[in-house]
PDB file of C-alpha atoms in Angstrom:
ATOM      1  CA  MET A   1     162.205 134.489 119.503  1.00  0.00           C
ATOM      2  CA  PRO A   2     160.084 133.881 116.702  1.00  0.00           C
ATOM      3  CA  ASP A   3     156.853 132.609 118.139  1.00  0.00           C
ATOM      4  CA  LYS A   4     156.933 136.865 119.099  1.00  0.00           C
ATOM      5  CA  LYS A   5     155.094 138.818 116.586  1.00  0.00           C
ATOM      6  CA  ILE A   6     155.802 142.067 115.984  1.00  0.00           C
ATOM      7  CA  LEU A   7     151.983 144.130 115.305  1.00  0.00           C
ATOM      8  CA  LEU A   8     151.023 146.663 113.323  1.00  0.00           C
ATOM      9  CA  ILE A   9     147.666 148.713 114.042  1.00  0.00           C
ATOM     10  CA  ASP A  10     145.815 150.837 112.272  1.00  0.00           C
ATOM     11  CA  VAL A  11     144.138 153.533 114.251  1.00  0.00           C
ATOM     12  CA  ASP A  12     140.682 154.624 112.675  1.00  0.00           C
ATOM     13  CA  GLY A  13     138.563 152.180 111.732  1.00  0.00           C
ATOM     14  CA  THR A  14     140.382 149.518 113.022  1.00  0.00           C
ATOM     15  CA  LEU A  15     141.570 150.342 116.876  1.00  0.00           C
ATOM     16  CA  VAL A  16     138.994 152.848 117.666  1.00  0.00           C
ATOM     17  CA  ASP A  17     135.459 153.521 115.786  1.00  0.00           C
ATOM     18  CA  TYR A  18     135.097 156.735 113.749  1.00  0.00           C
ATOM     19  CA  ASP A  19     133.647 158.141 116.965  1.00  0.00           C
ATOM     20  CA  ASN A  20     136.628 157.718 118.450  1.00  0.00           C
ATOM     21  CA  ASN A  21     135.643 155.275 120.883  1.00  0.00           C
ATOM     22  CA  LEU A  22     138.352 152.423 122.032  1.00  0.00           C
ATOM     23  CA  PRO A  23     136.848 149.632 122.800  1.00  0.00           C
ATOM     24  CA  GLU A  24     137.332 147.947 126.299  1.00  0.00           C
ATOM     25  CA  SER A  25     138.106 145.010 124.305  1.00  0.00           C
ATOM     26  CA  ALA A  26     140.798 146.546 121.859  1.00  0.00           C
ATOM     27  CA  ILE A  27     142.658 147.260 125.044  1.00  0.00           C
ATOM     28  CA  LYS A  28     142.341 143.889 126.801  1.00  0.00           C
ATOM     29  CA  ALA A  29     143.555 142.661 123.366  1.00  0.00           C
ATOM     30  CA  VAL A  30     146.528 144.967 123.143  1.00  0.00           C
ATOM     31  CA  GLN A  31     147.541 144.511 126.671  1.00  0.00           C
ATOM     32  CA  THR A  32     147.277 140.886 126.998  1.00  0.00           C
ATOM     33  CA  ALA A  33     149.924 140.442 123.480  1.00  0.00           C
ATOM     34  CA  ARG A  34     152.008 142.578 124.917  1.00  0.00           C
ATOM     35  CA  ALA A  35     152.507 140.601 128.028  1.00  0.00           C
ATOM     36  CA  ASN A  36     152.695 137.424 126.046  1.00  0.00           C
ATOM     37  CA  GLY A  37     155.756 138.909 124.523  1.00  0.00           C
ATOM     38  CA  HIS A  38     154.773 139.959 121.081  1.00  0.00           C
ATOM     39  CA  LEU A  39     155.601 144.111 119.902  1.00  0.00           C
ATOM     40  CA  VAL A  40     152.496 146.162 119.230  1.00  0.00           C
ATOM     41  CA  TYR A  41     152.806 149.501 117.271  1.00  0.00           C
ATOM     42  CA  ALA A  42     149.982 151.497 115.959  1.00  0.00           C
ATOM     43  CA  CYS A  43     150.545 152.235 111.841  1.00  0.00           C
ATOM     44  CA  THR A  44     147.993 155.181 111.056  1.00  0.00           C
ATOM     45  CA  GLY A  45     147.574 158.225 109.277  1.00  0.00           C
ATOM     46  CA  ARG A  46     147.697 160.056 112.395  1.00  0.00           C
ATOM     47  CA  SER A  47     150.576 162.322 113.370  1.00  0.00           C
ATOM     48  CA  ARG A  48     151.830 161.906 116.308  1.00  0.00           C
ATOM     49  CA  ALA A  49     149.981 164.876 117.863  1.00  0.00           C
ATOM     50  CA  GLU A  50     146.952 162.778 116.959  1.00  0.00           C
ATOM     51  CA  MET A  51     147.681 160.062 119.434  1.00  0.00           C
ATOM     52  CA  TYR A  52     145.804 160.906 121.929  1.00  0.00           C
ATOM     53  CA  GLN A  53     146.694 159.913 125.575  1.00  0.00           C
ATOM     54  CA  PRO A  54     144.167 156.787 125.941  1.00  0.00           C
ATOM     55  CA  LEU A  55     145.939 155.249 122.977  1.00  0.00           C
ATOM     56  CA  TRP A  56     149.489 155.714 124.793  1.00  0.00           C
ATOM     57  CA  ASP A  57     147.736 154.232 127.959  1.00  0.00           C
ATOM     58  CA  MET A  58     147.191 150.651 126.230  1.00  0.00           C
ATOM     59  CA  GLY A  59     151.082 150.424 126.540  1.00  0.00           C
ATOM     60  CA  LEU A  60     152.035 150.867 122.808  1.00  0.00           C
ATOM     61  CA  ASP A  61     155.533 149.602 121.887  1.00  0.00           C
ATOM     62  CA  GLY A  62     155.600 152.614 119.451  1.00  0.00           C
ATOM     63  CA  MET A  63     154.278 153.934 116.302  1.00  0.00           C
ATOM     64  CA  ILE A  64     154.445 154.557 112.636  1.00  0.00           C
ATOM     65  CA  GLY A  65     152.436 157.821 112.026  1.00  0.00           C
ATOM     66  CA  GLY A  66     151.462 159.945 108.626  1.00  0.00           C
ATOM     67  CA  ASN A  67     150.712 156.693 106.540  1.00  0.00           C
ATOM     68  CA  GLY A  68     154.877 156.182 106.896  1.00  0.00           C
ATOM     69  CA  SER A  69     156.475 159.108 107.591  1.00  0.00           C
ATOM     70  CA  TYR A  70     157.552 158.933 110.893  1.00  0.00           C
ATOM     71  CA  VAL A  71     158.254 156.080 112.944  1.00  0.00           C
ATOM     72  CA  GLU A  72     158.990 155.672 116.587  1.00  0.00           C
ATOM     73  CA  ASP A  73     160.421 152.816 118.904  1.00  0.00           C
ATOM     74  CA  HIS A  74     159.863 153.396 122.996  1.00  0.00           C
ATOM     75  CA  GLU A  75     160.233 157.402 122.301  1.00  0.00           C
ATOM     76  CA  LYS A  76     162.881 156.896 120.240  1.00  0.00           C
ATOM     77  CA  VAL A  77     162.326 158.607 116.543  1.00  0.00           C
ATOM     78  CA  VAL A  78     163.585 155.719 114.470  1.00  0.00           C
ATOM     79  CA  MET A  79     162.473 158.001 110.886  1.00  0.00           C
ATOM     80  CA  HIS A  80     160.796 161.533 110.205  1.00  0.00           C
ATOM     81  CA  GLN A  81     160.365 162.889 107.106  1.00  0.00           C
ATOM     82  CA  LEU A  82     158.946 166.523 106.299  1.00  0.00           C
ATOM     83  CA  ILE A  83     158.113 168.535 103.380  1.00  0.00           C
ATOM     84  CA  PRO A  84     160.695 170.981 103.161  1.00  0.00           C
ATOM     85  CA  ALA A  85     159.685 174.967 104.316  1.00  0.00           C
ATOM     86  CA  ASP A  86     159.726 176.161 101.589  1.00  0.00           C
ATOM     87  CA  VAL A  87     157.473 173.839  99.791  1.00  0.00           C
ATOM     88  CA  GLU A  88     155.257 173.916 102.643  1.00  0.00           C
ATOM     89  CA  ARG A  89     154.482 177.905 102.419  1.00  0.00           C
ATOM     90  CA  ARG A  90     154.097 177.376  98.385  1.00  0.00           C
ATOM     91  CA  VAL A  91     151.254 174.599  99.363  1.00  0.00           C
ATOM     92  CA  VAL A  92     149.635 177.187 101.892  1.00  0.00           C
ATOM     93  CA  ASP A  93     149.937 180.157  99.260  1.00  0.00           C
ATOM     94  CA  TRP A  94     148.508 177.973  96.509  1.00  0.00           C
ATOM     95  CA  LEU A  95     145.408 176.782  98.944  1.00  0.00           C
ATOM     96  CA  ASN A  96     144.559 179.970  99.819  1.00  0.00           C
ATOM     97  CA  GLU A  97     144.537 181.588  96.601  1.00  0.00           C
ATOM     98  CA  ARG A  98     142.210 179.127  95.390  1.00  0.00           C
ATOM     99  CA  GLY A  99     140.142 179.390  98.729  1.00  0.00           C
ATOM    100  CA  LEU A 100     140.366 175.776  99.475  1.00  0.00           C
ATOM    101  CA  CYS A 101     139.943 175.104 103.835  1.00  0.00           C
ATOM    102  CA  PHE A 102     143.163 172.959 104.917  1.00  0.00           C
ATOM    103  CA  TYR A 103     144.894 171.779 107.782  1.00  0.00           C
ATOM    104  CA  LEU A 104     148.821 171.190 108.962  1.00  0.00           C
ATOM    105  CA  GLU A 105     149.697 167.756 109.829  1.00  0.00           C
ATOM    106  CA  SER A 106     152.991 167.908 112.429  1.00  0.00           C
ATOM    107  CA  ASN A 107     153.757 166.341 115.374  1.00  0.00           C
ATOM    108  CA  ASN A 108     153.657 169.431 117.504  1.00  0.00           C
ATOM    109  CA  GLY A 109     150.061 169.807 116.462  1.00  0.00           C
ATOM    110  CA  LEU A 110     147.424 169.929 114.220  1.00  0.00           C
ATOM    111  CA  PHE A 111     147.369 173.605 112.308  1.00  0.00           C
ATOM    112  CA  GLY A 112     143.657 174.801 110.882  1.00  0.00           C
ATOM    113  CA  SER A 113     143.372 177.428 108.460  1.00  0.00           C
ATOM    114  CA  GLU A 114     141.194 180.076 109.364  1.00  0.00           C
ATOM    115  CA  THR A 115     138.055 179.056 107.774  1.00  0.00           C
ATOM    116  CA  PHE A 116     138.383 175.007 108.640  1.00  0.00           C
ATOM    117  CA  ALA A 117     136.322 174.811 111.118  1.00  0.00           C
ATOM    118  CA  THR A 118     133.262 176.044 109.595  1.00  0.00           C
ATOM    119  CA  ASP A 119     134.155 175.473 105.366  1.00  0.00           C
ATOM    120  CA  ALA A 120     135.435 172.141 106.217  1.00  0.00           C
ATOM    121  CA  LEU A 121     132.191 170.928 108.646  1.00  0.00           C
ATOM    122  CA  PRO A 122     129.698 169.906 104.898  1.00  0.00           C
ATOM    123  CA  ALA A 123     132.624 167.556 103.923  1.00  0.00           C
ATOM    124  CA  PHE A 124     133.736 166.471 107.674  1.00  0.00           C
ATOM    125  CA  ARG A 125     130.004 165.345 108.531  1.00  0.00           C
ATOM    126  CA  ALA A 126     129.907 163.865 104.939  1.00  0.00           C
ATOM    127  CA  TYR A 127     133.074 161.690 105.502  1.00  0.00           C
ATOM    128  CA  ALA A 128     131.531 160.791 109.150  1.00  0.00           C
ATOM    129  CA  LYS A 129     128.125 159.827 108.173  1.00  0.00           C
ATOM    130  CA  GLY A 130     130.162 157.547 105.767  1.00  0.00           C
ATOM    131  CA  LYS A 131     131.761 155.443 108.020  1.00  0.00           C
ATOM    132  CA  GLY A 132     128.652 154.699 110.283  1.00  0.00           C
ATOM    133  CA  ALA A 133     128.794 157.664 112.900  1.00  0.00           C
ATOM    134  CA  PRO A 134     125.238 157.602 114.376  1.00  0.00           C
ATOM    135  CA  ASN A 135     125.749 161.461 115.219  1.00  0.00           C
ATOM    136  CA  ALA A 136     127.345 162.660 111.910  1.00  0.00           C
ATOM    137  CA  ASP A 137     124.938 165.205 110.940  1.00  0.00           C
ATOM    138  CA  THR A 138     124.964 167.148 114.360  1.00  0.00           C
ATOM    139  CA  MET A 139     129.103 166.828 114.857  1.00  0.00           C
ATOM    140  CA  GLU A 140     131.540 169.612 114.357  1.00  0.00           C
ATOM    141  CA  VAL A 141     135.010 169.733 113.018  1.00  0.00           C
ATOM    142  CA  THR A 142     136.176 169.905 116.704  1.00  0.00           C
ATOM    143  CA  ASP A 143     134.478 166.482 118.021  1.00  0.00           C
ATOM    144  CA  GLY A 144     136.923 164.880 115.173  1.00  0.00           C
ATOM    145  CA  PHE A 145     139.583 167.396 115.909  1.00  0.00           C
ATOM    146  CA  PRO A 146     139.478 168.229 119.170  1.00  0.00           C
ATOM    147  CA  ASP A 147     143.050 169.674 119.997  1.00  0.00           C
ATOM    148  CA  MET A 148     143.241 171.369 116.448  1.00  0.00           C
ATOM    149  CA  ILE A 149     145.201 175.317 116.686  1.00  0.00           C
ATOM    150  CA  PHE A 150     143.630 178.032 114.731  1.00  0.00           C
ATOM    151  CA  GLY A 151     145.397 181.157 114.369  1.00  0.00           C
ATOM    152  CA  ALA A 152     149.224 180.128 114.087  1.00  0.00           C
ATOM    153  CA  ASP A 153     151.553 180.662 111.820  1.00  0.00           C
ATOM    154  CA  LEU A 154     150.933 178.433 108.946  1.00  0.00           C
ATOM    155  CA  TYR A 155     154.007 178.981 107.270  1.00  0.00           C
ATOM    156  CA  ARG A 156     156.174 175.864 109.559  1.00  0.00           C
ATOM    157  CA  ASP A 157     158.975 173.581 108.960  1.00  0.00           C
ATOM    158  CA  ASP A 158     157.572 170.596 110.894  1.00  0.00           C
ATOM    159  CA  VAL A 159     155.167 169.465 108.623  1.00  0.00           C
ATOM    160  CA  ASN A 160     154.733 165.956 107.385  1.00  0.00           C
ATOM    161  CA  LYS A 161     151.316 166.518 105.412  1.00  0.00           C
ATOM    162  CA  ILE A 162     148.754 168.730 104.126  1.00  0.00           C
ATOM    163  CA  SER A 163     144.933 168.228 103.916  1.00  0.00           C
ATOM    164  CA  PHE A 164     142.164 170.169 102.118  1.00  0.00           C
ATOM    165  CA  VAL A 165     138.630 169.893 101.493  1.00  0.00           C
ATOM    166  CA  LEU A 166     138.050 169.441  97.703  1.00  0.00           C
ATOM    167  CA  LYS A 167     135.923 171.763  96.142  1.00  0.00           C
ATOM    168  CA  SER A 168     135.857 169.202  93.112  1.00  0.00           C
ATOM    169  CA  TYR A 169     138.032 166.215  92.183  1.00  0.00           C
ATOM    170  CA  GLN A 170     140.013 169.195  89.896  1.00  0.00           C
ATOM    171  CA  ASP A 171     141.374 170.112  92.809  1.00  0.00           C
ATOM    172  CA  HIS A 172     143.126 167.139  93.079  1.00  0.00           C
ATOM    173  CA  LEU A 173     144.501 166.772  89.816  1.00  0.00           C
ATOM    174  CA  ASP A 174     145.566 169.973  89.874  1.00  0.00           C
ATOM    175  CA  SER A 175     147.540 169.990  93.257  1.00  0.00           C
ATOM    176  CA  ALA A 176     149.542 166.780  91.999  1.00  0.00           C
ATOM    177  CA  GLU A 177     150.276 168.762  88.690  1.00  0.00           C
ATOM    178  CA  ALA A 178     151.362 171.943  90.738  1.00  0.00           C
ATOM    179  CA  PHE A 179     153.627 170.172  93.337  1.00  0.00           C
ATOM    180  CA  PRO A 180     155.013 166.954  91.791  1.00  0.00           C
ATOM    181  CA  GLU A 181     157.657 167.231  94.681  1.00  0.00           C
ATOM    182  CA  LEU A 182     154.772 165.666  96.444  1.00  0.00           C
ATOM    183  CA  LYS A 183     152.749 162.618  97.042  1.00  0.00           C
ATOM    184  CA  PRO A 184     149.025 163.563  96.537  1.00  0.00           C
ATOM    185  CA  GLY A 185     146.013 161.592  97.820  1.00  0.00           C
ATOM    186  CA  THR A 186     142.451 161.801  98.383  1.00  0.00           C
ATOM    187  CA  TRP A 187     140.207 160.347 101.324  1.00  0.00           C
ATOM    188  CA  GLY A 188     137.062 160.430 102.785  1.00  0.00           C
ATOM    189  CA  GLY A 189     135.198 158.891  99.347  1.00  0.00           C
ATOM    190  CA  LYS A 190     135.767 156.866  96.402  1.00  0.00           C
ATOM    191  CA  GLY A 191     137.387 157.960  93.162  1.00  0.00           C
ATOM    192  CA  GLU A 192     136.079 161.348  91.933  1.00  0.00           C
ATOM    193  CA  VAL A 193     133.645 161.882  94.960  1.00  0.00           C
ATOM    194  CA  ALA A 194     136.448 162.017  97.107  1.00  0.00           C
ATOM    195  CA  LEU A 195     135.771 164.881 100.072  1.00  0.00           C
ATOM    196  CA  PHE A 196     139.808 165.655 101.047  1.00  0.00           C
ATOM    197  CA  GLY A 197     142.891 165.824  99.000  1.00  0.00           C
ATOM    198  CA  ASP A 198     146.058 165.459 100.448  1.00  0.00           C
ATOM    199  CA  LEU A 199     149.670 166.359 100.062  1.00  0.00           C
ATOM    200  CA  GLY A 200     152.533 164.588 101.736  1.00  0.00           C
ATOM    201  CA  VAL A 201     156.107 163.436 101.467  1.00  0.00           C
ATOM    202  CA  LYS A 202     156.895 161.527  98.395  1.00  0.00           C
ATOM    203  CA  ASP A 203     157.644 157.758  98.297  1.00  0.00           C
ATOM    204  CA  ILE A 204     156.363 157.197 101.524  1.00  0.00           C
ATOM    205  CA  THR A 205     154.137 154.463 102.262  1.00  0.00           C
ATOM    206  CA  LYS A 206     152.928 152.654 105.381  1.00  0.00           C
ATOM    207  CA  ALA A 207     154.962 149.358 104.216  1.00  0.00           C
ATOM    208  CA  HIS A 208     157.967 151.431 103.630  1.00  0.00           C
ATOM    209  CA  ALA A 209     157.898 152.505 107.162  1.00  0.00           C
ATOM    210  CA  VAL A 210     157.551 148.582 108.151  1.00  0.00           C
ATOM    211  CA  ASN A 211     160.210 147.699 106.917  1.00  0.00           C
ATOM    212  CA  VAL A 212     162.607 150.458 108.208  1.00  0.00           C
ATOM    213  CA  LEU A 213     160.989 149.639 111.858  1.00  0.00           C
ATOM    214  CA  VAL A 214     161.447 146.013 111.350  1.00  0.00           C
ATOM    215  CA  ASP A 215     165.008 146.773 109.931  1.00  0.00           C
ATOM    216  CA  TYR A 216     165.772 148.823 112.865  1.00  0.00           C
ATOM    217  CA  LEU A 217     164.608 146.177 115.592  1.00  0.00           C
ATOM    218  CA  GLY A 218     166.638 143.740 113.842  1.00  0.00           C
ATOM    219  CA  ARG A 219     163.522 141.306 113.127  1.00  0.00           C
ATOM    220  CA  SER A 220     162.134 139.732 110.313  1.00  0.00           C
ATOM    221  CA  ILE A 221     159.583 140.926 108.059  1.00  0.00           C
ATOM    222  CA  ASP A 222     158.666 137.569 108.401  1.00  0.00           C
ATOM    223  CA  ASP A 223     157.594 137.859 112.126  1.00  0.00           C
ATOM    224  CA  THR A 224     154.528 140.844 111.270  1.00  0.00           C
ATOM    225  CA  ILE A 225     151.141 140.732 111.007  1.00  0.00           C
ATOM    226  CA  ALA A 226     148.949 143.700 109.645  1.00  0.00           C
ATOM    227  CA  PHE A 227     145.609 144.757 110.851  1.00  0.00           C
ATOM    228  CA  GLY A 228     143.805 147.495 109.174  1.00  0.00           C
ATOM    229  CA  ASP A 229     140.278 148.527 107.555  1.00  0.00           C
ATOM    230  CA  ALA A 230     141.122 150.507 104.468  1.00  0.00           C
ATOM    231  CA  LYS A 231     143.177 150.526 101.298  1.00  0.00           C
ATOM    232  CA  VAL A 232     145.768 152.966 102.643  1.00  0.00           C
ATOM    233  CA  ASP A 233     146.839 149.734 104.564  1.00  0.00           C
ATOM    234  CA  ILE A 234     146.874 147.094 101.697  1.00  0.00           C
ATOM    235  CA  PRO A 235     150.645 148.284 100.814  1.00  0.00           C
ATOM    236  CA  MET A 236     150.607 147.405 104.505  1.00  0.00           C
ATOM    237  CA  PHE A 237     148.852 143.682 103.873  1.00  0.00           C
ATOM    238  CA  GLU A 238     151.142 143.415 101.105  1.00  0.00           C
ATOM    239  CA  CYS A 239     154.733 143.799 102.604  1.00  0.00           C
ATOM    240  CA  CYS A 240     153.620 141.783 106.487  1.00  0.00           C
ATOM    241  CA  ALA A 241     153.524 138.228 106.626  1.00  0.00           C
ATOM    242  CA  GLN A 242     150.094 138.281 107.743  1.00  0.00           C
ATOM    243  CA  SER A 243     147.550 140.528 107.515  1.00  0.00           C
ATOM    244  CA  CYS A 244     143.565 141.195 108.519  1.00  0.00           C
ATOM    245  CA  CYS A 245     140.753 143.621 107.823  1.00  0.00           C
ATOM    246  CA  MET A 246     137.902 144.694 110.237  1.00  0.00           C
ATOM    247  CA  GLY A 247     134.843 143.271 109.118  1.00  0.00           C
ATOM    248  CA  SER A 248     133.746 146.948 109.059  1.00  0.00           C
ATOM    249  CA  GLY A 249     136.663 147.840 106.367  1.00  0.00           C
ATOM    250  CA  GLY A 250     136.235 148.682 102.471  1.00  0.00           C
ATOM    251  CA  PRO A 251     135.837 145.842  99.578  1.00  0.00           C
ATOM    252  CA  GLU A 252     138.997 146.581  98.486  1.00  0.00           C
ATOM    253  CA  ALA A 253     141.390 146.008 102.099  1.00  0.00           C
ATOM    254  CA  LYS A 254     138.787 142.957 102.494  1.00  0.00           C
ATOM    255  CA  ALA A 255     140.153 141.091  99.037  1.00  0.00           C
ATOM    256  CA  ALA A 256     143.386 141.941  99.912  1.00  0.00           C
ATOM    257  CA  ALA A 257     143.299 140.293 103.346  1.00  0.00           C
ATOM    258  CA  ASP A 258     144.356 136.958 104.612  1.00  0.00           C
ATOM    259  CA  TYR A 259     142.065 136.989 107.290  1.00  0.00           C
ATOM    260  CA  VAL A 260     138.715 139.270 107.550  1.00  0.00           C
ATOM    261  CA  THR A 261     137.283 139.714 111.469  1.00  0.00           C
ATOM    262  CA  THR A 262     134.475 140.861 112.916  1.00  0.00           C
ATOM    263  CA  ASP A 263     133.553 144.989 112.979  1.00  0.00           C
ATOM    264  CA  VAL A 264     135.877 147.342 115.131  1.00  0.00           C
ATOM    265  CA  GLU A 265     133.089 147.947 117.419  1.00  0.00           C
ATOM    266  CA  LYS A 266     131.964 144.225 117.512  1.00  0.00           C
ATOM    267  CA  ASP A 267     135.521 143.301 119.321  1.00  0.00           C
ATOM    268  CA  GLY A 268     136.809 143.036 115.759  1.00  0.00           C
ATOM    269  CA  LEU A 269     140.668 143.294 117.184  1.00  0.00           C
ATOM    270  CA  TYR A 270     139.811 140.936 120.160  1.00  0.00           C
ATOM    271  CA  ASN A 271     138.508 138.214 117.709  1.00  0.00           C
ATOM    272  CA  ALA A 272     141.566 138.466 115.577  1.00  0.00           C
ATOM    273  CA  PHE A 273     144.376 138.628 118.107  1.00  0.00           C
ATOM    274  CA  VAL A 274     142.637 135.070 119.220  1.00  0.00           C
ATOM    275  CA  HIS A 275     142.353 133.610 115.431  1.00  0.00           C
ATOM    276  CA  PHE A 276     146.230 134.531 115.159  1.00  0.00           C
ATOM    277  CA  GLY A 277     146.875 132.764 118.543  1.00  0.00           C
ATOM    278  CA  LEU A 278     148.247 136.117 119.929  1.00  0.00           C
ATOM    279  CA  ILE A 279     146.248 136.086 123.194  1.00  0.00           C
TER     280      ILE A 279
END
């Protein structure tokens, strides 16, 4: 079925806006595309625990999570790479010693450090404001992470990624030096004004996971179209046959995409599906 496409859709800023609102037009786009025989997968930095039920209720065929550490097709786990338990324990100890609040991303839930809900608030609000959330100044951490679990044992063997609030950019640089076996990153800002650091499984990208999924499906990369809005989506844009950036996306992502649609809250995904002849 060469005319049937595999659609890889980022979630935050692409499928939903940064207030976590899912446009009705996006639901219609996904459901119509699937009715037309196309396969639709979320391809996101979120763990499975952050893929809340309204997203599944659209009828997704599966997901790529953790920016590429997890691949699922019709509830079957195709790939799942985790931070080794001994390394995870060392990261938790290192963050606590430096007084950095953090949360653990697992398919079984998001697990916050003791002070994350309060200490992360300035960074969280700055992130929401940078993404255009109109109520950013009054948001609470639990607005962005409604199911985050506090008070749990933070020594775990099911962790995909660990995110932490940066007191300075040096924290990111030091984390990269302290844990060379992991992949360091930053998010929530540009360059040395990043708000959060993260540590995840090394050599994992959305592009790698897309190839794993395509191989599993027995399909060709020529059948893929990627939809995203941020720099982290660029490897996915580069590996897929076609790519689309949201109008509300970042300049680097727009420059890397084949097509730029309207903003996410202005029916961006629906308009993109029309452009590519999917609906």
